[in-house]
C-alpha cells in the first residue's frame, strides 16, 4: 500500500510539473527555429550529425568493452562467477534485488485476506529516481514561475497570445483597408466612418458641391439624379479617378483607399437631405437594384421610396 501511495504521488507530480515545461519548451523552440536563417540551420544540422556520430562511437565502445569482458570471463573462471556489469547495473538502478522467500517474513504486513498476506516490497529503483526527479522538477517549476517570475504562467501566455492575435488582426485590417478599390468597396455607414467622411468632404469637396451637398460648380449630391451612377462603387470611382474634362480632379494621389471609401459613404448619406440652395438635377435618376443593399440610414433618409 505504501508503494501504491508513493506511485500516486509520483504521477501527480509528473502531471503538475511536466506539461508546463513541455508547453513552454515546445513553443519557445518552434519560435526560435522559425527565426533562424539558413546558415544557422545548416550549422545546427552539422552539430546534430556530429552528436549522432559521438553516440554511435560510444555505443561501439560499450559493445567492445562488453566483448572484452566476455573474453576475460572465459579465460578467468573467477570472473565468470561474478555478475556482469549489466546485471549489476540492472539490479542497482532498474529492478532492484528481491528478498529471498526465506526472508519474506521481514517485509510481511500485519493484515491478511482469507489467509492471503501482503508483502511490503521495495519500490523499483528506476521509479524511485523518477520520484526524486519529479520533486526536483516541482521545486524548479515553483521557483521559476512563482518566486523568480522568469517563466510565463499559463495566464500570461494566454494574454500574450491575445495581444499577438490583436496585432495580427490589426495588420490584416490595415492590409484590407489599403486594398480597397472600385471593385470591392462597400458602403460604410458607421458613425466614425461618416464623421471622417464629413471632415474630408468639408475640406476637399465643399468648394464645388457646397457644404450641404446642394451643388455649385459641381452637381447636387442630395437628389436622386447622378451623372456617373449613384451606387458606392460608382461614387468611389469618380472620387478616385475624377472627371477631368468637367473639372473633377482625381483624389487617388491625395487620399488613401480608406479615406475615399469614407467620403464616398458620406456623399451617399446626403441622399434625401434638404440643402439650402439645391442645384437643378443633372444626369439620370438612379434606382438601386434589388440585389444592392441599402445602408443603415434607412430608405426614407436615402430618398428611396419603399417597395410595396
C-alpha positions as a printed NumPy array, in Angstrom:
array([[  0.   ,   0.   ,   0.   ],
       [  2.819,   2.386,   0.806],
       [  4.302,   1.766,  -2.619],
       [  0.982,   2.484,  -4.326],
       [  0.635,   5.756,  -2.422],
       [  4.155,   6.762,  -3.39 ],
       [  3.467,   5.906,  -7.004],
       [  0.298,   8.01 ,  -6.899],
       [  2.201,  10.988,  -5.527],
       [  4.818,  10.495,  -8.239],
       [  2.238,  10.534, -11.014],
       [  0.608,  13.656,  -9.59 ],
       [  3.949,  15.454,  -9.504],
       [  4.602,  14.418, -13.085],
       [  1.216,  15.71 , -14.202],
       [  1.845,  19.021, -12.446],
       [  5.43 ,  19.643, -13.467],
       [  5.945,  18.155, -16.921],
       [  3.161,  19.808, -19.025],
       [  4.255,  23.336, -18.141],
       [  7.838,  22.695, -19.128],
       [  6.802,  20.797, -22.244],
       [  4.451,  23.525, -23.451],
       [  6.936,  26.325, -22.845],
       [  9.82 ,  24.368, -24.353],
       [  7.823,  23.442, -27.464],
       [  6.575,  26.989, -28.013],
       [  9.96 ,  28.629, -27.479],
       [ 11.756,  26.   , -29.578],
       [  9.423,  26.424, -32.55 ],
       [  9.575,  30.212, -32.275],
       [ 13.375,  30.156, -32.19 ],
       [ 13.613,  27.732, -35.111],
       [ 11.4  ,  29.974, -37.251],
       [ 13.658,  32.945, -36.596],
       [ 16.872,  31.161, -37.634],
       [ 18.389,  31.728, -41.058],
       [ 19.581,  29.01 , -43.413],
       [ 23.243,  29.219, -42.313],
       [ 22.329,  28.736, -38.66 ],
       [ 20.06 ,  25.816, -39.503],
       [ 22.894,  24.235, -41.506],
       [ 25.235,  24.656, -38.535],
       [ 22.69 ,  23.042, -36.221],
       [ 22.298,  20.152, -38.647],
       [ 26.082,  19.633, -38.68 ],
       [ 26.18 ,  19.7  , -34.869],
       [ 23.356,  17.147, -34.749],
       [ 25.271,  14.844, -37.118],
       [ 28.428,  15.186, -35.005],
       [ 26.476,  14.351, -31.837],
       [ 24.966,  11.327, -33.573],
       [ 28.433,  10.14 , -34.577],
       [ 29.592,  10.564, -30.959],
       [ 26.651,   8.485, -29.727],
       [ 27.474,   5.757, -32.259],
       [ 31.131,   5.764, -31.178],
       [ 30.14 ,   5.467, -27.508],
       [ 27.8  ,   2.6  , -28.354],
       [ 30.601,   0.821, -30.231],
       [ 32.96 ,   1.347, -27.274],
       [ 30.401,  -0.11 , -24.883],
       [ 29.957,  -3.08 , -27.173],
       [ 33.715,  -3.602, -27.408],
       [ 34.011,  -3.368, -23.626],
       [ 31.299,  -5.963, -23.227],
       [ 33.037,  -8.157, -25.775],
       [ 36.356,  -7.878, -23.913],
       [ 34.666,  -8.692, -20.603],
       [ 33.162, -11.795, -22.156],
       [ 36.581, -12.945, -23.337],
       [ 38.125, -12.244, -19.924],
       [ 35.367, -14.243, -18.2  ],
       [ 36.096, -17.214, -20.402],
       [ 39.821, -17.052, -19.632],
       [ 39.368, -16.378, -15.881],
       [ 36.912, -18.71 , -14.079],
       [ 36.829, -16.401, -11.016],
       [ 35.353, -13.558, -13.105],
       [ 32.828, -15.905, -14.682],
       [ 31.138, -16.438, -11.292],
       [ 30.669, -12.7  , -10.764],
       [ 27.658, -10.913, -12.266],
       [ 28.216,  -8.897, -15.422],
       [ 28.269,  -5.098, -15.35 ],
       [ 24.834,  -5.018, -16.964],
       [ 23.38 ,  -7.335, -14.345],
       [ 24.899,  -5.224, -11.582],
       [ 23.587,  -2.039, -13.164],
       [ 20.121,  -3.543, -13.649],
       [ 19.976,  -4.8  , -10.065],
       [ 21.142,  -1.499,  -8.586],
       [ 19.246,   1.013, -10.76 ],
       [ 16.407,  -0.796, -12.573],
       [ 14.768,  -3.813, -10.967],
       [ 16.448,  -3.975,  -7.56 ],
       [ 17.166,  -7.082,  -5.557],
       [ 14.228,  -9.092,  -4.335],
       [ 14.319, -10.683,  -0.896],
       [ 14.626, -14.451,  -0.836],
       [ 11.488, -16.375,   0.039],
       [ 13.009, -17.369,   3.362],
       [ 13.26 , -13.684,   4.372],
       [  9.784, -12.606,   3.242],
       [  8.57 , -12.584,   6.839],
       [ 10.625,  -9.43 ,   7.392],
       [  8.508,  -7.481,   4.91 ],
       [  5.155,  -9.144,   5.612],
       [  2.345,  -6.751,   6.557],
       [  0.184,  -7.321,   9.629],
       [ -3.083,  -7.951,   7.795],
       [ -4.312, -10.747,   5.585],
       [ -7.322, -11.528,   3.41 ],
       [ -8.621, -15.089,   3.638],
       [ -5.15 , -16.247,   4.545],
       [ -3.506, -14.244,   1.759],
       [ -0.847, -11.94 ,   3.124],
       [  0.672,  -8.862,   1.507],
       [  4.35 ,  -8.05 ,   1.294],
       [  5.694,  -4.543,   1.613],
       [  8.082,  -4.88 ,  -1.314],
       [ 10.524,  -2.1  ,  -2.097],
       [  9.943,   0.449,  -4.826],
       [ 11.857,  -0.327,  -8.034],
       [ 14.974,   1.879,  -8.19 ],
       [ 14.008,   3.425, -11.537],
       [ 10.651,   4.553, -10.129],
       [ 12.344,   5.918,  -7.019],
       [ 14.668,   8.014,  -9.166],
       [ 11.723,   9.221, -11.234],
       [ 10.05 ,  10.286,  -7.994],
       [ 13.168,  12.226,  -6.983],
       [ 13.208,  13.813, -10.439],
       [  9.593,  14.948, -10.08 ],
       [ 10.411,  16.544,  -6.717],
       [ 13.327,  18.394,  -8.29 ],
       [ 11.154,  19.432, -11.263],
       [  8.402,  20.674,  -8.966],
       [ 10.883,  22.789,  -6.992],
       [ 12.362,  24.261, -10.182],
       [  8.861,  24.863, -11.566],
       [  7.771,  26.665,  -8.404],
       [ 10.902,  28.812,  -8.281],
       [ 10.734,  29.596, -11.986],
       [  7.076,  30.644, -12.131],
       [  6.095,  31.676,  -8.596],
       [  9.258,  33.005,  -6.938],
       [ 11.655,  34.31 ,  -9.581],
       [  8.977,  35.024, -12.191],
       [ 11.279,  34.083, -15.079],
       [  8.865,  31.867, -16.955],
       [  5.402,  32.891, -18.137],
       [  2.415,  31.383, -16.396],
       [ -0.466,  29.986, -18.456],
       [ -2.466,  33.174, -17.856],
       [  0.46 ,  35.307, -19.046],
       [  0.9  ,  33.1  , -22.104],
       [ -2.825,  33.417, -22.822],
       [ -2.718,  37.205, -22.505],
       [  0.373,  37.332, -24.731],
       [ -1.385,  35.216, -27.353],
       [ -4.385,  37.566, -27.206],
       [ -2.126,  40.579, -27.757],
       [ -0.414,  38.826, -30.645],
       [ -3.772,  37.916, -32.19 ],
       [ -4.955,  41.519, -31.804],
       [ -1.84 ,  42.81 , -33.567],
       [ -2.324,  40.291, -36.36 ],
       [ -5.984,  41.288, -36.719],
       [ -4.988,  44.959, -36.832],
       [ -2.397,  44.196, -39.504],
       [ -4.958,  42.254, -41.527],
       [ -7.442,  45.115, -41.18 ],
       [ -4.845,  47.635, -42.331],
       [ -3.992,  45.442, -45.306],
       [ -7.664,  45.129, -46.218],
       [ -8.116,  48.908, -45.997],
       [ -5.172,  49.522, -48.307],
       [ -6.582,  47.038, -50.825],
       [ -9.947,  48.803, -51.177],
       [-10.716,  49.734, -54.784],
       [-13.717,  50.319, -57.032],
       [-14.308,  46.575, -57.421],
       [-14.654,  45.658, -53.755],
       [-15.56 ,  48.897, -51.957],
       [-18.546,  48.666, -49.625],
       [-20.824,  51.275, -48.115],
       [-19.659,  52.091, -44.57 ],
       [-22.396,  53.785, -42.535],
       [-20.687,  53.513, -39.158],
       [-20.504,  56.73 , -37.162],
       [-16.672,  57.004, -37.2  ],
       [-16.594,  56.474, -40.966],
       [-19.292,  59.071, -41.657],
       [-17.658,  61.595, -39.333],
       [-14.319,  61.113, -41.074],
       [-16.064,  61.322, -44.451],
       [-17.786,  64.574, -43.462],
       [-14.466,  66.1  , -42.453],
       [-12.906,  65.073, -45.761],
       [-15.903,  66.369, -47.69 ],
       [-15.759,  69.721, -45.895],
       [-12.072,  70.144, -46.575],
       [-11.949,  68.904, -50.163],
       [-15.39 ,  68.767, -51.793],
       [-17.487,  71.571, -50.291],
       [-15.881,  74.21 , -52.523],
       [-17.557,  72.702, -55.598],
       [-20.546,  70.869, -54.099],
       [-21.435,  73.227, -51.192],
       [-21.196,  72.4  , -47.515],
       [-24.611,  70.731, -47.514],
       [-24.024,  68.919, -50.828],
       [-26.556,  71.066, -52.684],
       [-24.158,  71.738, -55.544],
       [-22.353,  74.72 , -57.026],
       [-19.712,  74.26 , -59.663],
       [-20.321,  70.563, -59.192],
       [-23.67 ,  68.781, -59.29 ],
       [-26.199,  68.407, -56.483],
       [-25.355,  65.334, -54.368],
       [-28.603,  65.21 , -52.393],
       [-31.102,  64.353, -55.132],
       [-31.734,  61.078, -56.943],
       [-30.01 ,  62.091, -60.184],
       [-26.451,  61.109, -60.97 ],
       [-24.146,  61.703, -63.9  ],
       [-21.961,  58.633, -63.353],
       [-24.056,  56.283, -61.212],
       [-25.332,  56.511, -57.661],
       [-24.028,  53.315, -56.045],
       [-20.993,  53.198, -53.791],
       [-18.709,  51.752, -56.46 ],
       [-19.62 ,  54.433, -58.991],
       [-19.148,  57.261, -56.469],
       [-15.835,  55.742, -55.331],
       [-14.674,  55.523, -58.95 ],
       [-15.455,  59.209, -59.572],
       [-13.698,  60.24 , -56.367],
       [-10.682,  58.095, -57.176],
       [-10.18 ,  58.875, -60.889],
       [-12.105,  62.153, -61.128],
       [-13.77 ,  63.562, -64.254],
       [-11.022,  65.772, -65.598],
       [-12.983,  67.095, -68.601],
       [-15.588,  68.513, -66.197],
       [-13.146,  69.863, -63.624],
       [-13.351,  66.985, -61.136],
       [ -9.772,  66.135, -60.163],
       [ -8.685,  62.599, -59.205],
       [ -8.111,  62.118, -55.486],
       [ -6.275,  58.793, -55.555],
       [ -2.908,  60.501, -55.005],
       [ -4.149,  62.645, -52.103],
       [ -6.499,  60.288, -50.244],
       [ -5.977,  56.738, -49.088],
       [ -8.38 ,  53.993, -50.211],
       [ -9.99 ,  54.071, -46.762],
       [-10.476,  57.853, -46.927],
       [-12.032,  57.604, -50.388],
       [-14.427,  54.975, -49.049],
       [-15.324,  57.231, -46.13 ],
       [-16.019,  60.319, -48.224],
       [-17.98 ,  58.251, -50.769],
       [-20.114,  56.784, -47.981],
       [-20.715,  60.269, -46.589],
       [-21.784,  61.561, -50.006],
       [-24.378,  58.8  , -50.255],
       [-25.589,  59.637, -46.724],
       [-26.593,  63.074, -48.06 ],
       [-29.343,  61.47 , -50.145],
       [-32.761,  62.819, -49.184],
       [-31.452,  65.797, -47.205],
       [-32.661,  69.35 , -47.881],
       [-29.826,  71.726, -48.868],
       [-30.289,  75.497, -48.64 ],
       [-29.872,  76.234, -52.364],
       [-30.154,  72.966, -54.25 ],
       [-28.888,  72.888, -57.804],
       [-31.158,  71.535, -60.509],
       [-30.933,  67.79 , -61.067],
       [-28.346,  66.539, -63.557],
       [-27.94 ,  63.164, -65.151],
       [-30.294,  60.25 , -64.828],
       [-32.399,  59.15 , -61.9  ],
       [-30.697,  56.343, -60.059],
       [-32.724,  53.464, -58.697],
       [-30.95 ,  50.797, -56.625],
       [-31.287,  47.256, -57.904],
       [-32.914,  44.569, -55.774],
       [-29.534,  42.956, -55.051],
       [-27.962,  46.245, -53.997],
       [-28.113,  46.72 , -50.197],
       [-29.479,  49.889, -48.695],
       [-27.356,  51.382, -45.927],
       [-28.283,  51.571, -42.263],
       [-29.666,  55.132, -42.584],
       [-32.917,  53.753, -43.951],
       [-34.738,  54.037, -47.247],
       [-36.592,  57.246, -46.379],
       [-33.356,  59.116, -45.476],
       [-31.79 ,  57.973, -48.742],
       [-34.721,  59.323, -50.733],
       [-35.695,  55.864, -51.963],
       [-39.344,  55.014, -51.993],
       [-40.019,  51.826, -50.033],
       [-41.083,  48.901, -52.168],
       [-44.704,  47.959, -51.891]])
